[in-house]
mmCIF file with all atom_site columns, C-alpha atoms in Angstrom:
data_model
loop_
_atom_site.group_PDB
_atom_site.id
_atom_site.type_symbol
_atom_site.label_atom_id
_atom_site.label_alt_id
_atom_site.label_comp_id
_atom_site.label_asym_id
_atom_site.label_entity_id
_atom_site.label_seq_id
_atom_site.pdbx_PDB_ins_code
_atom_site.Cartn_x
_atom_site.Cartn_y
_atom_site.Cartn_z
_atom_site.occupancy
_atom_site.B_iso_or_equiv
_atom_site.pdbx_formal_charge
_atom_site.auth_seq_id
_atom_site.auth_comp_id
_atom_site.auth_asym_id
_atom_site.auth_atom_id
_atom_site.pdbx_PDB_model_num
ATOM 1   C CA . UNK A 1 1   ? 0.000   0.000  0.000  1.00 0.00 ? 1   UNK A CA 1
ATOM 2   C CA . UNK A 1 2   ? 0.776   3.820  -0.159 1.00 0.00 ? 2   UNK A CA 1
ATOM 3   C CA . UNK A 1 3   ? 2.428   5.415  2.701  1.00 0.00 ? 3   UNK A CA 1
ATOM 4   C CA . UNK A 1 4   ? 2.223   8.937  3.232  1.00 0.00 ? 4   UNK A CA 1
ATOM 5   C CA . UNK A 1 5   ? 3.720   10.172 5.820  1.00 0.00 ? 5   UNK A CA 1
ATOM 6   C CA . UNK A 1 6   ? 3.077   14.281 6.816  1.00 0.00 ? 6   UNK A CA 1
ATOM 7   C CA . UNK A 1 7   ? 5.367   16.303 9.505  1.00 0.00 ? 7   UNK A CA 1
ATOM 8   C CA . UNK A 1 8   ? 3.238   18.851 11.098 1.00 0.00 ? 8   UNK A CA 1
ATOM 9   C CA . UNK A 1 9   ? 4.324   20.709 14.002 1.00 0.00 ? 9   UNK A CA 1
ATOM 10  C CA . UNK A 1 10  ? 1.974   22.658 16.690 1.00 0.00 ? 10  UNK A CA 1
ATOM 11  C CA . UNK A 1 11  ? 2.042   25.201 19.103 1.00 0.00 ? 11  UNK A CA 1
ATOM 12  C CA . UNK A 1 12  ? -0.386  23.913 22.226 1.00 0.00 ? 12  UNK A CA 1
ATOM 13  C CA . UNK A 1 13  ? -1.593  25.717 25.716 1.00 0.00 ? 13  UNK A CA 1
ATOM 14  C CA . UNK A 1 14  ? -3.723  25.593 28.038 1.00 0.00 ? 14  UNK A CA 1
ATOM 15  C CA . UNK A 1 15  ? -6.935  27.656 28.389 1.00 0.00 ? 15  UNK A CA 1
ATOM 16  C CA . UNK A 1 16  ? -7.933  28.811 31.864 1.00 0.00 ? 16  UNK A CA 1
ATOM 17  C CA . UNK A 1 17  ? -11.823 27.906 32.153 1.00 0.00 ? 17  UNK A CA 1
ATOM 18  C CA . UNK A 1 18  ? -12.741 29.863 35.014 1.00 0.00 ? 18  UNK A CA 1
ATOM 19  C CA . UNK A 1 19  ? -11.659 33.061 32.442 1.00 0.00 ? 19  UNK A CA 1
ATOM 20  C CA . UNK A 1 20  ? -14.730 34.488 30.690 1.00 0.00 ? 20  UNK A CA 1
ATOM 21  C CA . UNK A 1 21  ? -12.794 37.064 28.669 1.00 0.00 ? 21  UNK A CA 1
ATOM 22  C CA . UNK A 1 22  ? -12.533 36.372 24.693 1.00 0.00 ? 22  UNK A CA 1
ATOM 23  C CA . UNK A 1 23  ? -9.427  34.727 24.028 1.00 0.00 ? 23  UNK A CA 1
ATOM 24  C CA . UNK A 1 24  ? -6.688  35.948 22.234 1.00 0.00 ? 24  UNK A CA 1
ATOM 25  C CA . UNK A 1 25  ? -6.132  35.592 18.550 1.00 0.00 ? 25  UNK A CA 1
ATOM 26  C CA . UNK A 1 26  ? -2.679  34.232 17.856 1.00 0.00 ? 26  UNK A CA 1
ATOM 27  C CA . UNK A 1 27  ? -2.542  34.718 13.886 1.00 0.00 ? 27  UNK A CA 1
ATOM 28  C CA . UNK A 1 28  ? 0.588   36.077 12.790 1.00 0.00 ? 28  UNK A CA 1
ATOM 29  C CA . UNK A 1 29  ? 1.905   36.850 16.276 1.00 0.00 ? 29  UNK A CA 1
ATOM 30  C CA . UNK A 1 30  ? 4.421   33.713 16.190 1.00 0.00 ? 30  UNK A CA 1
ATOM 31  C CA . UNK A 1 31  ? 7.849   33.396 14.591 1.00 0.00 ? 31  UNK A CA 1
ATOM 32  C CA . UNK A 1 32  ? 8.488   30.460 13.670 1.00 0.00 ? 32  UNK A CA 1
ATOM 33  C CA . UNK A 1 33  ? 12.205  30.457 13.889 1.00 0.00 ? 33  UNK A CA 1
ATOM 34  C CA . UNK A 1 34  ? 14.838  28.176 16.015 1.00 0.00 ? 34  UNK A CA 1
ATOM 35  C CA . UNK A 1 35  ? 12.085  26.141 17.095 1.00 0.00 ? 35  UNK A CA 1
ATOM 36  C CA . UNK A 1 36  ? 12.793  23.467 19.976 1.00 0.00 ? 36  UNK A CA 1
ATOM 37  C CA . UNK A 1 37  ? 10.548  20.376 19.830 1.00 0.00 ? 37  UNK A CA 1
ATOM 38  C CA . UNK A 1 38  ? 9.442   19.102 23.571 1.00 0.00 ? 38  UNK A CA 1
ATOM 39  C CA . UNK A 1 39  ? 7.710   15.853 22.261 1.00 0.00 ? 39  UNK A CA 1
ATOM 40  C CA . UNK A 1 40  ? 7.373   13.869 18.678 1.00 0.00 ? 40  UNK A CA 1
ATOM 41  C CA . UNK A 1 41  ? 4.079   11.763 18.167 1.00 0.00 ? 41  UNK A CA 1
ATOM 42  C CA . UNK A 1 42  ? 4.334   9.124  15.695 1.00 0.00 ? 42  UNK A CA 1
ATOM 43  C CA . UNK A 1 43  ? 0.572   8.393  14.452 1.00 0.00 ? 43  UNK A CA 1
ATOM 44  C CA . UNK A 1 44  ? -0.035  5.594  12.330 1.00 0.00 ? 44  UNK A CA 1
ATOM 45  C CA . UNK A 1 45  ? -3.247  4.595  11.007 1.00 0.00 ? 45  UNK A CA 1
ATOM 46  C CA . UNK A 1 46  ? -4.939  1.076  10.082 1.00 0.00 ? 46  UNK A CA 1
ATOM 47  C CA . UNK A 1 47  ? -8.051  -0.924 10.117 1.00 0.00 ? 47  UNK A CA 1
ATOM 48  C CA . UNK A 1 48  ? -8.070  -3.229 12.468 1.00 0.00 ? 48  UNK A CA 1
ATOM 49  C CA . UNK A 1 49  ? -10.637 -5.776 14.263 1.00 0.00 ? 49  UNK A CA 1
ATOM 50  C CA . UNK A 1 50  ? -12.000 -4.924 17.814 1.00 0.00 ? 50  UNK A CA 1
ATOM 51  C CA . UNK A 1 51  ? -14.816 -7.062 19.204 1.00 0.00 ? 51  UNK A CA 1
ATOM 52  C CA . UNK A 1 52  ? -15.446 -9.096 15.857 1.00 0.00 ? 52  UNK A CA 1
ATOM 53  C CA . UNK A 1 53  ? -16.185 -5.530 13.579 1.00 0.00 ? 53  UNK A CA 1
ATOM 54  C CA . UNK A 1 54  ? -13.503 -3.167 11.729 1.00 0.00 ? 54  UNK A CA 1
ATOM 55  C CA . UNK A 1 55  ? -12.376 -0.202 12.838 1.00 0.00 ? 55  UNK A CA 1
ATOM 56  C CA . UNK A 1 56  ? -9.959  2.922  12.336 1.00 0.00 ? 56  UNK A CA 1
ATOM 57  C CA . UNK A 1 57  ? -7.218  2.829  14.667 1.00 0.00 ? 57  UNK A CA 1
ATOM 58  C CA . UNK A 1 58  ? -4.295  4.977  15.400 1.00 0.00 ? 58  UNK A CA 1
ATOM 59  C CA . UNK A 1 59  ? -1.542  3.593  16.938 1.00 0.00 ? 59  UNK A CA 1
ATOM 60  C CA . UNK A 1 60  ? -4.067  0.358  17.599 1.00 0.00 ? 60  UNK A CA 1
ATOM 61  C CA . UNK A 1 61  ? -6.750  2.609  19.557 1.00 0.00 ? 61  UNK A CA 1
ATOM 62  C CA . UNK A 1 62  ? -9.877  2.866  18.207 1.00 0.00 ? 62  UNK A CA 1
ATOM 63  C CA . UNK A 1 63  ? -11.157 6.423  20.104 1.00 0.00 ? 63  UNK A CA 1
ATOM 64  C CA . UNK A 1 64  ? -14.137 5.960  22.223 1.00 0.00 ? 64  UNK A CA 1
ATOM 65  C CA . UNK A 1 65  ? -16.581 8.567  23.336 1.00 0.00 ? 65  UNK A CA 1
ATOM 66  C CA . UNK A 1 66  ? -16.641 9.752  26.698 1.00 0.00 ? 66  UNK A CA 1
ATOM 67  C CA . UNK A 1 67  ? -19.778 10.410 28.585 1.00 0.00 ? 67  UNK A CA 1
ATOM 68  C CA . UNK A 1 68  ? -18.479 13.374 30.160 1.00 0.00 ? 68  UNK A CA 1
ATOM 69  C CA . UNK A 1 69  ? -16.726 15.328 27.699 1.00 0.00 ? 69  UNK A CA 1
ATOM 70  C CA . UNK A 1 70  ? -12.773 15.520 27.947 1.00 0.00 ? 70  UNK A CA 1
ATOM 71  C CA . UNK A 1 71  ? -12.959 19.385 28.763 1.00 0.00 ? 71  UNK A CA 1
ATOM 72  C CA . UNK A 1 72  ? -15.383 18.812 31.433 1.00 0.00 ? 72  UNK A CA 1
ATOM 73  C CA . UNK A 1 73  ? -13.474 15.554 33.023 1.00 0.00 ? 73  UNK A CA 1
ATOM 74  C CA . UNK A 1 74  ? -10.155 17.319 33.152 1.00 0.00 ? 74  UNK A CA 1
ATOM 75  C CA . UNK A 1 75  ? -11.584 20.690 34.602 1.00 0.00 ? 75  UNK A CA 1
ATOM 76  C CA . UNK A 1 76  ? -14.044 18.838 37.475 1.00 0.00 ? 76  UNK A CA 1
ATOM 77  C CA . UNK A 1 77  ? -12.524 15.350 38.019 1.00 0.00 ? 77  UNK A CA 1
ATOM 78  C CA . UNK A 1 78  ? -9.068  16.081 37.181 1.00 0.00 ? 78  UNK A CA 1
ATOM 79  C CA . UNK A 1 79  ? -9.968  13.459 34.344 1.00 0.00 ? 79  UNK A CA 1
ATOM 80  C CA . UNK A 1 80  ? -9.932  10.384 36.643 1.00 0.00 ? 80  UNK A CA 1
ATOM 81  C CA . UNK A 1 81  ? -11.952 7.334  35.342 1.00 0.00 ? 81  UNK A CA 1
ATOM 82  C CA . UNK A 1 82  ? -12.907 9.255  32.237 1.00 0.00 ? 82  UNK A CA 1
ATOM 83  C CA . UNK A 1 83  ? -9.704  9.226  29.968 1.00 0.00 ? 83  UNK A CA 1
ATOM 84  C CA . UNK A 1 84  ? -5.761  7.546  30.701 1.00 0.00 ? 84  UNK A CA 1
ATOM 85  C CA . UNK A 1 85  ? -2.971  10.109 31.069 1.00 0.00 ? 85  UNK A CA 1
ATOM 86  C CA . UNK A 1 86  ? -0.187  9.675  29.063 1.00 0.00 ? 86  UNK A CA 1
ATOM 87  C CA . UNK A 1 87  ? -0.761  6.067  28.413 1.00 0.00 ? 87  UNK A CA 1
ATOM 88  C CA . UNK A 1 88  ? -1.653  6.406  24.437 1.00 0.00 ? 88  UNK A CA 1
ATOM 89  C CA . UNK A 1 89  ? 1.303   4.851  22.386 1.00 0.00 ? 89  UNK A CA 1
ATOM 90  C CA . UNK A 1 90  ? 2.527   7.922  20.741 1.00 0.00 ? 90  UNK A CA 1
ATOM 91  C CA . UNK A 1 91  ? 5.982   6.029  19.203 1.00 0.00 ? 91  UNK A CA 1
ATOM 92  C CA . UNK A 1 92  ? 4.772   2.929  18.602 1.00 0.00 ? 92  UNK A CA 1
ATOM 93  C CA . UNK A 1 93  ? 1.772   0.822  17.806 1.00 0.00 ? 93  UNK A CA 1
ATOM 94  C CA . UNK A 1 94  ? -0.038  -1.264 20.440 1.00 0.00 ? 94  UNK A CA 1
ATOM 95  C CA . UNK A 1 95  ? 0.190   -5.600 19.973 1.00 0.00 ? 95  UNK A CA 1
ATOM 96  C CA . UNK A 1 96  ? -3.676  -5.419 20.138 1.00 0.00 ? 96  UNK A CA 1
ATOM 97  C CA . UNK A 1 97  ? -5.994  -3.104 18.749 1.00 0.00 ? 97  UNK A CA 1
ATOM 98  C CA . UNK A 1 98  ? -8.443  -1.342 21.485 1.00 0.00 ? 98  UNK A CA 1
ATOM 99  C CA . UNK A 1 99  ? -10.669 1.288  22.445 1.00 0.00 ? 99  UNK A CA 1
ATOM 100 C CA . UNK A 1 100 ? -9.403  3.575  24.032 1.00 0.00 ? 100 UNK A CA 1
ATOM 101 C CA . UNK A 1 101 ? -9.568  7.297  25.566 1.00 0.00 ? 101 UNK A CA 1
ATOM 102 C CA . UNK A 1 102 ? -5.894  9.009  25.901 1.00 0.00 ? 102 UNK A CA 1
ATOM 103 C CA . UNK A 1 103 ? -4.869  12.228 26.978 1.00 0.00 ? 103 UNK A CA 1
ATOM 104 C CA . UNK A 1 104 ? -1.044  13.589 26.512 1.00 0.00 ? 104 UNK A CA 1
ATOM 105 C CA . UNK A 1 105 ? 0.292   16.158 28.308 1.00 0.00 ? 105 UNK A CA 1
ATOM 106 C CA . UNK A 1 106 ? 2.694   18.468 27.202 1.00 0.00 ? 106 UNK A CA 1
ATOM 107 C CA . UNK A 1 107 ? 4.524   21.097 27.693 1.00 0.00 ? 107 UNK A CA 1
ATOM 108 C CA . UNK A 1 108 ? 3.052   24.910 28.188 1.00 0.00 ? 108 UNK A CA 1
ATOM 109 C CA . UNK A 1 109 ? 4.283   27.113 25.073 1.00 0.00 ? 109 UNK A CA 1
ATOM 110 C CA . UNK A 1 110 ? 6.255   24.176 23.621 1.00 0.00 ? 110 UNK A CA 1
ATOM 111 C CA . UNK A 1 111 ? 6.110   22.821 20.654 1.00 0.00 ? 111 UNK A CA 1
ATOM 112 C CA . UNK A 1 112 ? 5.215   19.194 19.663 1.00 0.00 ? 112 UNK A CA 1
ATOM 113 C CA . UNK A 1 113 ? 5.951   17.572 16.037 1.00 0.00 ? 113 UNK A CA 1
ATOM 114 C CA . UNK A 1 114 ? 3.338   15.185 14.555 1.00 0.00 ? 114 UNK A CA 1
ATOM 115 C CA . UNK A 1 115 ? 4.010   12.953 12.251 1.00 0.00 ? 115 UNK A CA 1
ATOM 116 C CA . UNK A 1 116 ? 1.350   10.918 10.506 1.00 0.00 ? 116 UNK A CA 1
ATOM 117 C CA . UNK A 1 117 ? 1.898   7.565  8.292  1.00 0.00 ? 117 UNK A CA 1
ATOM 118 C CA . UNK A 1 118 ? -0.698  6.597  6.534  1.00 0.00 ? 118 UNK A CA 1
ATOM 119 C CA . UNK A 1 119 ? -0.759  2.333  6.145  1.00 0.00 ? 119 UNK A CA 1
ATOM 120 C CA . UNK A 1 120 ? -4.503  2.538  4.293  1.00 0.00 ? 120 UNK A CA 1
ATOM 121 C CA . UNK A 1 121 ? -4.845  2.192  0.429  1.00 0.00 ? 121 UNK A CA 1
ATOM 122 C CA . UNK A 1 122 ? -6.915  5.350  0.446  1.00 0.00 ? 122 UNK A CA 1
ATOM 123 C CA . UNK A 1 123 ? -6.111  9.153  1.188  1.00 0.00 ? 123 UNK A CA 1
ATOM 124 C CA . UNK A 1 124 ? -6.721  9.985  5.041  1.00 0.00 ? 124 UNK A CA 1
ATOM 125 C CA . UNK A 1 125 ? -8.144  12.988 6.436  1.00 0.00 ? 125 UNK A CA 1
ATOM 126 C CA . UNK A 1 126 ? -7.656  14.180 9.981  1.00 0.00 ? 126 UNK A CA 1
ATOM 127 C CA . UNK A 1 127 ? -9.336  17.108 11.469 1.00 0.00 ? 127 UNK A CA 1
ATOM 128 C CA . UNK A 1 128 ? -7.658  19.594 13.993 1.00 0.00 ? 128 UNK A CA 1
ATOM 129 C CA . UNK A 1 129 ? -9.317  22.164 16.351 1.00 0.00 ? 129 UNK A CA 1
ATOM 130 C CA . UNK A 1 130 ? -6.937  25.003 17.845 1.00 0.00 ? 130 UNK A CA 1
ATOM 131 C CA . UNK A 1 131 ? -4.224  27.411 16.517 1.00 0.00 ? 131 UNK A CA 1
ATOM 132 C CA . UNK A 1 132 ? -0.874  27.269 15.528 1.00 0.00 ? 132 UNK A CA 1
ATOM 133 C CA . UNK A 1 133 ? -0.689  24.289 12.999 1.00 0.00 ? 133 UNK A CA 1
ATOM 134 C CA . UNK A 1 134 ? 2.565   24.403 10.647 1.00 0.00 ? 134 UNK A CA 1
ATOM 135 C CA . UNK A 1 135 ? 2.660   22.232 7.709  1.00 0.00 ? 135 UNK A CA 1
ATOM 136 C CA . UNK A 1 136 ? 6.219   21.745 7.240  1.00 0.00 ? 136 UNK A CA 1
ATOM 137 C CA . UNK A 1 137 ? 6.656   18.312 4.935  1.00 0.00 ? 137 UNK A CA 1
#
């Protein structure tokens, strides 16, 4: 099969939700220059078989909806029982495909490099909510 494989690197923080002031619009206010990575997340995507019936996986986890949402979990029950900290295999790929729902920290105004290979026959998409997405490859 085709493998595509796409560098992307991102700028991530941390919103204070007790705040109810607009938030800031970061557009144009970065240079992206000398840039020091804190974390690399190697995402690789398949179809795989969990519980008799094909899904999408990345890494081998099949995401699975919360009932509280992530936001929500983090903010009230410091995310306990609702999602697994830092436990999502973000170099590797899991022996077993899974459901699964991750959250990984990182570090405040640093700068995290994802790279996605693509293992399917077909074209992926991936959707990305925030600011401060850089193509670069």
């Amino acid at each position: 099969g085709t493998h595509n494989l796409i560098s992307l690197i991102l700028f991530t923080s941390r919103w204070n939700m007790t705040a109810g002031a607009s938030r800031p619009n970061p557009q144009g206010t970065f240079k992206v220059t000398n840039v020091t990575l804190s974390k690399t997340f190697i995402l690789q995507n398949y179809v795989a078989e969990i519980q008799g019936r094909p899904r999408y996986v990345v890494n081998n986890v099949s995401y699975l909806t919360p009932n509280t949402p992530l936001k929500l979990a983090d903010y009230l029950k410091n995310g306990s029982r609702v999602y697994n900290l830092d436990q999502f295999p973000v170099k590797s790929v899991n022996d077993n495909a899974s459901y699964g729902i991750s959250v990984v920290t990182g570090n405040h105004k640093g700068w995290i490099e994802l790279v996605f290979k693509n293992h399917l026959d077909v074209m992926d998409s991936w959707h990305f909510d925030g600011f401060g997405f850089y193509v670069v490859g």
